[in-house]
Amino acid sequence: MPAWSFLVSAIPIVLTVSIFLPYYVTETVVYLIAGLVVCSRELRERVFDNPWASWLVLPMLIPFYVAAFYHNYNGIREMALLLAAVICAMYLRSIMTRELFGRLLHIACLCSIACAGVAVGQKVLMWSDNPFFRPESMFFNANYYGTMAVFMVLVGTYQILNHARFRWVYLVTVFANLLGLYLCGSMSSLATMIISVMAMLLMFRRKKLVIIGAFLVLAGGILVMLVPELYPRLGDVEDTFGSRVTIWSTALKGIMETPLFGRGPKAYPLAYAQFGGYDTYHCHNLLLDTLLNFGIVGTGLLSGFVICQARQLYLRYKNYICREQCILIAAVSLAVLVHGITDVTVFWIQTGMFFLLLFSASGIQPAWRTIPRRLTVPRVLSMPAPFLR
C-alpha cells in the first residue's frame, strides 16, 4: 500500500517539524502518532517488540490514579500527553537508522534557524514598548526557547564535527541559536550550554576547540563584567535565586506531605495552594519536581530505568556502536541534568519530545555489529506483554 508506506515514512519528519511550531501543534501530532501506533497492529508489534518498551507503560499508569485521587486534573492531562510522547519515542527508536537520524537533525537545524528569525522579529517589535522583553519564538516561554537553543547548539556542533556536507548550514544553526539564547536571556540555559558544549568537545577529543572555547567564555565574561548592560539579567541573579529558594521550600513541604506516590504531574500548584510560597508551574529543580510529582516509588522506578539506559549507552560506546550518536545523547543528557538544578524545562512537550527524539538514536542497529549479549535485560522484563500487542 503506497499511501500507507508514505504515511509511515513521513511520521518522523512531521513530528520533527511540529516540535518547532506552537505547542498545541506538537501535542496534536504526538497524540495522532501515538493513536496510529496503538491502532495499527503492524506498528504496535514493532514498537512493543522491545521488552523494555513492553513494560515501561505499566508504571506510567500509576500516576493517573494518583492524580485523580488528588483531583489533579492538569496532572491527568499531562500524564496522558507523557504516555503519548513515550509511545512516539519508542516508535522512533524502533525505526531509527543513521540516515534517518541525520535527516531529522538537518531538518531540525533548518527549523531552528527559522525560530531564531521569529525571536529576532519579536524582539524588534517589542523593543519600543519593553527593551527588556524576552522573546520566546515558537515556544511557550523564554526559558523553554532557551532550552531548545541549547539543544540546537549541541546538535549544530555535533553536525559540524561529523558531517562536512552542509557545514555552512550548521555554522548558521549554531550562530542563530546562540543569538536566540542571548535574546531570551535565560541565565541557566547559557551556563548549561557552556558546560554541555565543552563536555561534548572533550568527549570528541577536540582539545584545541576546548581551549578556544574556554578563551571565548573568559573573554565574554570579562566583557560583561566591564559592560553589564550587555547582559542586563545578571542584575536579577539575587532576586531569581531568592524565588528559587522559596519554591524549593514549598516543594519540600509538599514532598513530606505525600512522600510515597506524590500527587501526579503538575503537582507544584497544589503544594503552593496548600503551603503558600511562590506561584509558578513547577519546582524549578528536576529532582524535587520528580519527587513531588511521582513520589519515592515513582522516582525510584524512573531512576532504575534511566540507569539501565545509561548503562546500555555506555556499553554501546565501549563496543564502538554508533559512538558519535552516543556522545550527542550524553551531552544532551548532561544539559538536562545541569539545567535541572534550577529549572525543569525538559518537562514540556516541545523540549521533552525533542530530547526523546535525540535519545531514539540509541536504537540504531549497525549492520556490521550486533549488540553485545551483556545488553540483554533481566528475564522478568523479557517476558511477552500480550496486552500491548
XYZ file of C-alpha atoms in Angstrom:
389
model
C 0.000 0.000 0.000
C 1.932 3.069 -1.241
C -0.193 5.554 0.714
C 0.344 3.675 3.989
C 4.093 3.359 3.367
C 4.334 7.074 2.636
C 2.391 7.915 5.814
C 4.625 5.739 7.984
C 7.819 7.130 6.454
C 6.602 10.713 6.913
C 5.877 10.329 10.638
C 9.398 11.202 11.926
C 9.670 14.235 9.644
C 6.230 15.579 10.569
C 6.994 15.089 14.264
C 10.341 16.894 13.981
C 8.831 19.893 12.206
C 5.922 20.070 14.671
C 8.332 20.470 17.595
C 9.340 23.871 16.211
C 5.735 25.017 15.812
C 3.404 26.215 18.619
C 2.993 23.634 21.376
C -0.619 22.782 20.551
C 0.533 21.658 17.084
C 3.163 19.431 18.715
C 0.573 17.985 21.112
C -1.833 17.226 18.268
C 0.847 15.481 16.203
C 2.058 13.461 19.206
C -1.468 12.256 20.017
C -2.122 11.365 16.364
C 1.108 9.372 16.054
C 0.514 7.575 19.356
C -3.037 6.738 18.277
C -1.769 5.462 14.931
C 0.775 3.221 16.658
C -1.791 1.821 19.102
C -4.417 1.195 16.402
C -2.066 -0.356 13.837
C -1.117 -3.941 14.611
C 1.999 -3.691 12.435
C 3.307 -0.563 14.184
C 2.245 -1.778 17.625
C 4.163 -5.024 17.261
C 7.218 -3.151 16.007
C 7.177 -0.760 18.966
C 6.469 -3.279 21.723
C 8.830 -5.909 20.359
C 11.426 -4.372 22.687
C 10.948 -5.909 26.183
C 11.823 -2.618 27.853
C 9.078 -0.906 25.871
C 6.526 -3.574 26.768
C 6.915 -2.975 30.487
C 7.677 0.736 30.530
C 3.994 1.558 30.079
C 2.838 -0.240 33.251
C 4.433 2.064 35.877
C 3.168 5.066 33.911
C -0.417 4.083 34.718
C 0.059 4.652 38.464
C 0.282 8.480 38.291
C -3.123 8.565 36.542
C -4.784 7.157 39.673
C -2.661 9.303 41.993
C -3.547 12.481 40.100
C -7.238 11.543 40.064
C -7.181 10.868 43.825
C -5.889 14.398 44.497
C -8.220 15.941 41.880
C -5.139 16.950 39.913
C -6.861 17.236 36.546
C -3.951 19.050 34.914
C -1.798 16.151 36.061
C -4.102 13.631 34.366
C -3.861 15.569 31.123
C -0.075 15.861 31.390
C 0.254 12.140 32.118
C -1.788 11.264 29.035
C 0.449 13.504 26.943
C 3.577 11.991 28.510
C 2.347 8.481 27.706
C 1.685 9.510 24.095
C 5.150 11.092 23.850
C 6.794 7.925 25.181
C 4.930 5.811 22.614
C 6.150 8.179 19.876
C 9.701 7.900 21.199
C 9.533 4.104 21.282
C 8.306 4.090 17.685
C 11.149 6.377 16.607
C 13.643 4.150 18.384
C 12.286 1.066 16.629
C 12.787 2.537 13.130
C 15.837 4.752 13.668
C 18.801 4.464 11.314
C 21.903 6.588 10.807
C 20.460 8.050 7.614
C 17.092 8.895 9.165
C 18.696 10.389 12.269
C 20.948 12.601 10.150
C 17.987 13.728 8.050
C 15.945 14.625 11.137
C 18.833 16.613 12.624
C 19.242 18.510 9.345
C 15.527 19.380 9.320
C 15.731 20.443 12.975
C 18.655 22.750 12.166
C 16.689 24.472 9.394
C 13.631 24.835 11.645
C 15.721 26.275 14.488
C 17.151 28.936 12.163
C 13.591 29.976 11.320
C 12.739 30.063 15.047
C 15.716 32.345 15.688
C 14.373 34.653 12.982
C 11.000 34.715 14.752
C 12.741 35.579 18.044
C 14.593 38.478 16.407
C 11.316 39.736 14.939
C 9.595 39.561 18.335
C 12.444 41.483 19.959
C 12.346 44.198 17.292
C 8.568 44.582 17.520
C 8.606 44.843 21.328
C 11.731 46.983 21.665
C 9.966 50.361 21.805
C 7.459 49.214 24.452
C 9.769 46.984 26.501
C 13.522 46.887 25.761
C 13.921 44.039 28.288
C 11.335 41.807 26.589
C 12.479 38.168 26.383
C 11.296 36.568 23.121
C 10.012 33.005 23.256
C 9.930 32.418 19.475
C 7.555 29.491 18.778
C 7.708 28.177 22.345
C 5.560 28.768 25.418
C 8.036 30.992 27.254
C 11.602 32.259 27.032
C 13.042 29.515 29.249
C 11.669 26.768 27.011
C 13.137 28.553 24.000
C 16.443 28.799 25.845
C 16.445 25.032 26.385
C 15.724 24.359 22.711
C 18.501 26.783 21.761
C 20.920 24.811 23.962
C 19.845 21.547 22.325
C 20.293 23.036 18.857
C 23.737 24.473 19.641
C 24.729 20.939 20.648
C 23.155 19.461 17.510
C 24.792 22.071 15.281
C 28.188 21.476 16.884
C 27.726 17.717 16.505
C 26.882 18.125 12.817
C 29.900 20.378 12.208
C 32.254 17.866 13.819
C 30.881 14.832 11.986
C 29.498 15.991 8.635
C 31.460 18.013 6.079
C 28.459 18.392 3.778
C 26.220 21.408 4.512
C 28.681 22.553 7.165
C 27.761 26.173 6.491
C 24.141 25.342 7.419
C 25.281 24.001 10.769
C 27.528 27.013 11.388
C 24.497 29.236 10.788
C 22.498 26.963 13.118
C 24.995 27.427 15.945
C 25.194 31.190 15.417
C 21.403 31.599 15.131
C 20.735 29.647 18.320
C 23.480 31.469 20.222
C 21.726 34.678 19.175
C 18.382 33.251 20.311
C 19.947 32.178 23.602
C 21.235 35.704 24.164
C 17.909 37.323 23.275
C 15.800 35.067 25.524
C 18.024 35.983 28.486
C 17.946 32.592 30.208
C 20.969 32.579 32.511
C 20.645 28.906 33.441
C 20.401 27.970 29.752
C 23.544 29.961 28.990
C 25.516 28.205 31.739
C 24.120 24.845 30.624
C 25.162 25.492 27.030
C 28.743 26.315 28.016
C 29.130 23.219 30.216
C 27.483 20.760 27.811
C 29.275 22.014 24.682
C 32.638 21.854 26.462
C 31.838 18.331 27.651
C 30.887 17.225 24.144
C 34.098 18.658 22.674
C 36.080 16.800 25.335
C 34.260 13.556 24.531
C 35.114 14.071 20.861
C 38.712 14.786 21.985
C 38.817 18.200 20.318
C 41.178 19.734 22.866
C 42.091 22.730 20.707
C 38.440 23.662 20.356
C 38.012 23.313 24.126
C 40.883 25.755 24.696
C 39.446 28.196 22.146
C 36.000 27.861 23.731
C 37.367 28.447 27.231
C 39.155 31.569 25.999
C 35.961 32.891 24.374
C 33.941 32.225 27.546
C 36.550 34.001 29.669
C 36.678 36.952 27.283
C 32.881 37.147 27.199
C 32.677 37.037 30.995
C 35.199 39.862 31.351
C 33.352 41.929 28.733
C 30.013 41.512 30.520
C 31.579 42.488 33.864
C 33.035 45.621 32.276
C 29.820 46.455 30.420
C 26.907 44.962 32.437
C 24.393 46.494 30.018
C 25.324 43.778 27.520
C 23.525 41.204 29.690
C 21.040 43.089 31.911
C 19.549 39.975 33.537
C 22.739 39.414 35.534
C 21.446 42.107 37.855
C 18.461 39.886 38.680
C 20.538 36.945 39.932
C 19.883 37.621 43.624
C 16.112 38.009 43.183
C 15.928 34.964 40.904
C 17.814 32.775 43.363
C 15.643 34.027 46.227
C 12.487 32.988 44.381
C 14.040 29.581 43.678
C 14.707 29.039 47.392
C 11.077 29.886 48.182
C 9.864 27.453 45.511
C 12.133 24.680 46.787
C 10.889 25.212 50.342
C 7.272 24.820 49.224
C 8.192 21.736 47.182
C 9.880 20.088 50.171
C 6.754 20.623 52.271
C 4.676 19.009 49.533
C 7.070 16.051 49.284
C 6.900 15.475 53.040
C 3.103 15.517 52.815
C 2.915 12.783 50.121
C 6.319 11.045 50.075
C 5.480 7.659 48.516
C 3.489 8.337 45.338
C 3.450 12.128 45.064
C 0.422 13.909 43.623
C 0.818 13.259 39.911
C 2.311 15.603 37.279
C 1.910 19.357 37.735
C 1.778 18.889 41.499
C 3.522 22.134 42.460
C 0.392 24.326 42.059
C -1.356 22.001 44.528
C 1.510 22.368 47.009
C 1.503 26.133 46.515
C -2.238 26.298 47.176
C -1.741 24.359 50.424
C 1.513 25.811 51.784
C 1.898 29.150 50.003
C 5.198 30.404 48.628
C 5.984 31.455 45.078
C 3.312 30.933 42.413
C 4.746 29.112 39.374
C 4.306 25.997 37.210
C 6.840 23.591 38.725
C 9.575 23.181 41.350
C 12.462 24.633 39.303
C 14.547 21.616 40.265
C 14.464 18.311 38.402
C 14.852 16.076 41.474
C 12.353 17.960 43.640
C 9.822 18.126 40.815
C 10.113 14.387 40.173
C 9.724 13.572 43.877
C 6.743 15.901 44.270
C 5.036 14.545 41.150
C 5.783 10.818 41.432
C 6.992 10.271 44.996
C 9.794 8.000 46.147
C 8.260 4.967 44.406
C 7.896 6.647 41.030
C 11.285 8.344 41.275
C 12.905 5.013 42.153
C 11.326 3.268 39.149
C 12.296 6.122 36.850
C 15.839 6.182 38.231
C 16.202 2.448 37.641
C 15.115 2.836 34.027
C 17.473 5.783 33.494
C 20.397 3.848 34.997
C 19.703 0.887 32.702
C 19.564 3.169 29.660
C 22.795 4.892 30.722
C 24.482 1.507 31.100
C 23.305 0.459 27.655
C 24.582 3.728 26.184
C 27.975 3.196 27.838
C 28.229 -0.355 26.513
C 27.336 0.795 23.005
C 30.069 3.428 23.192
C 32.589 0.981 24.631
C 31.848 -1.523 21.852
C 32.179 1.129 19.103
C 28.481 1.079 18.250
C 27.373 4.488 16.936
C 29.880 6.312 19.152
C 29.136 9.752 17.672
C 25.434 9.421 18.459
C 26.275 8.151 21.955
C 28.315 11.298 22.594
C 25.483 13.542 21.404
C 22.990 11.744 23.659
C 25.391 12.008 26.606
C 25.911 15.738 26.005
C 22.179 16.435 25.728
C 21.508 14.362 28.861
C 24.183 16.340 30.705
C 22.471 19.540 29.588
C 19.175 18.301 31.041
C 20.818 17.413 34.365
C 22.739 20.690 34.657
C 19.727 22.789 33.714
C 17.650 20.665 36.077
C 19.436 22.197 39.060
C 17.466 25.429 38.661
C 14.701 24.628 36.147
C 12.589 21.787 34.757
C 12.164 22.862 31.153
C 12.509 19.309 29.833
C 9.025 18.538 31.220
C 7.384 20.326 28.305
C 6.031 18.738 25.135
C 8.380 20.528 22.701
C 11.615 20.293 24.671
C 10.820 16.853 26.077
C 9.805 15.403 22.711
C 12.969 16.722 21.070
C 15.072 15.180 23.836
C 13.314 11.846 23.271
C 13.867 12.201 19.520
C 17.597 12.633 20.092
C 17.634 9.729 22.541
C 15.991 7.482 19.944
C 19.432 7.273 18.287
C 20.209 4.665 20.943
C 18.076 2.292 18.870
C 20.271 2.465 15.755
C 21.460 -1.029 14.855
C 24.576 -1.124 12.640
C 24.587 -3.932 10.093
C 28.240 -4.749 10.757
C 27.890 -5.388 14.504
C 25.256 -6.822 16.786
C 24.536 -5.593 20.280
C 26.649 -7.499 22.864
C 24.960 -10.195 24.907
C 25.597 -8.162 28.065
C 22.946 -5.707 26.936
C 20.122 -8.197 27.434
C 17.549 -7.248 30.039
C 16.514 -9.322 33.072
C 14.361 -12.358 32.276
C 11.301 -10.957 34.023
C 11.393 -7.995 31.645
C 11.875 -10.252 28.630
C 8.503 -11.940 29.056
C 5.920 -11.076 26.398
C 3.299 -8.477 27.165
C 0.252 -9.702 25.221
C -1.955 -6.899 26.491
C 0.133 -4.449 24.443
C 0.040 -6.442 21.200
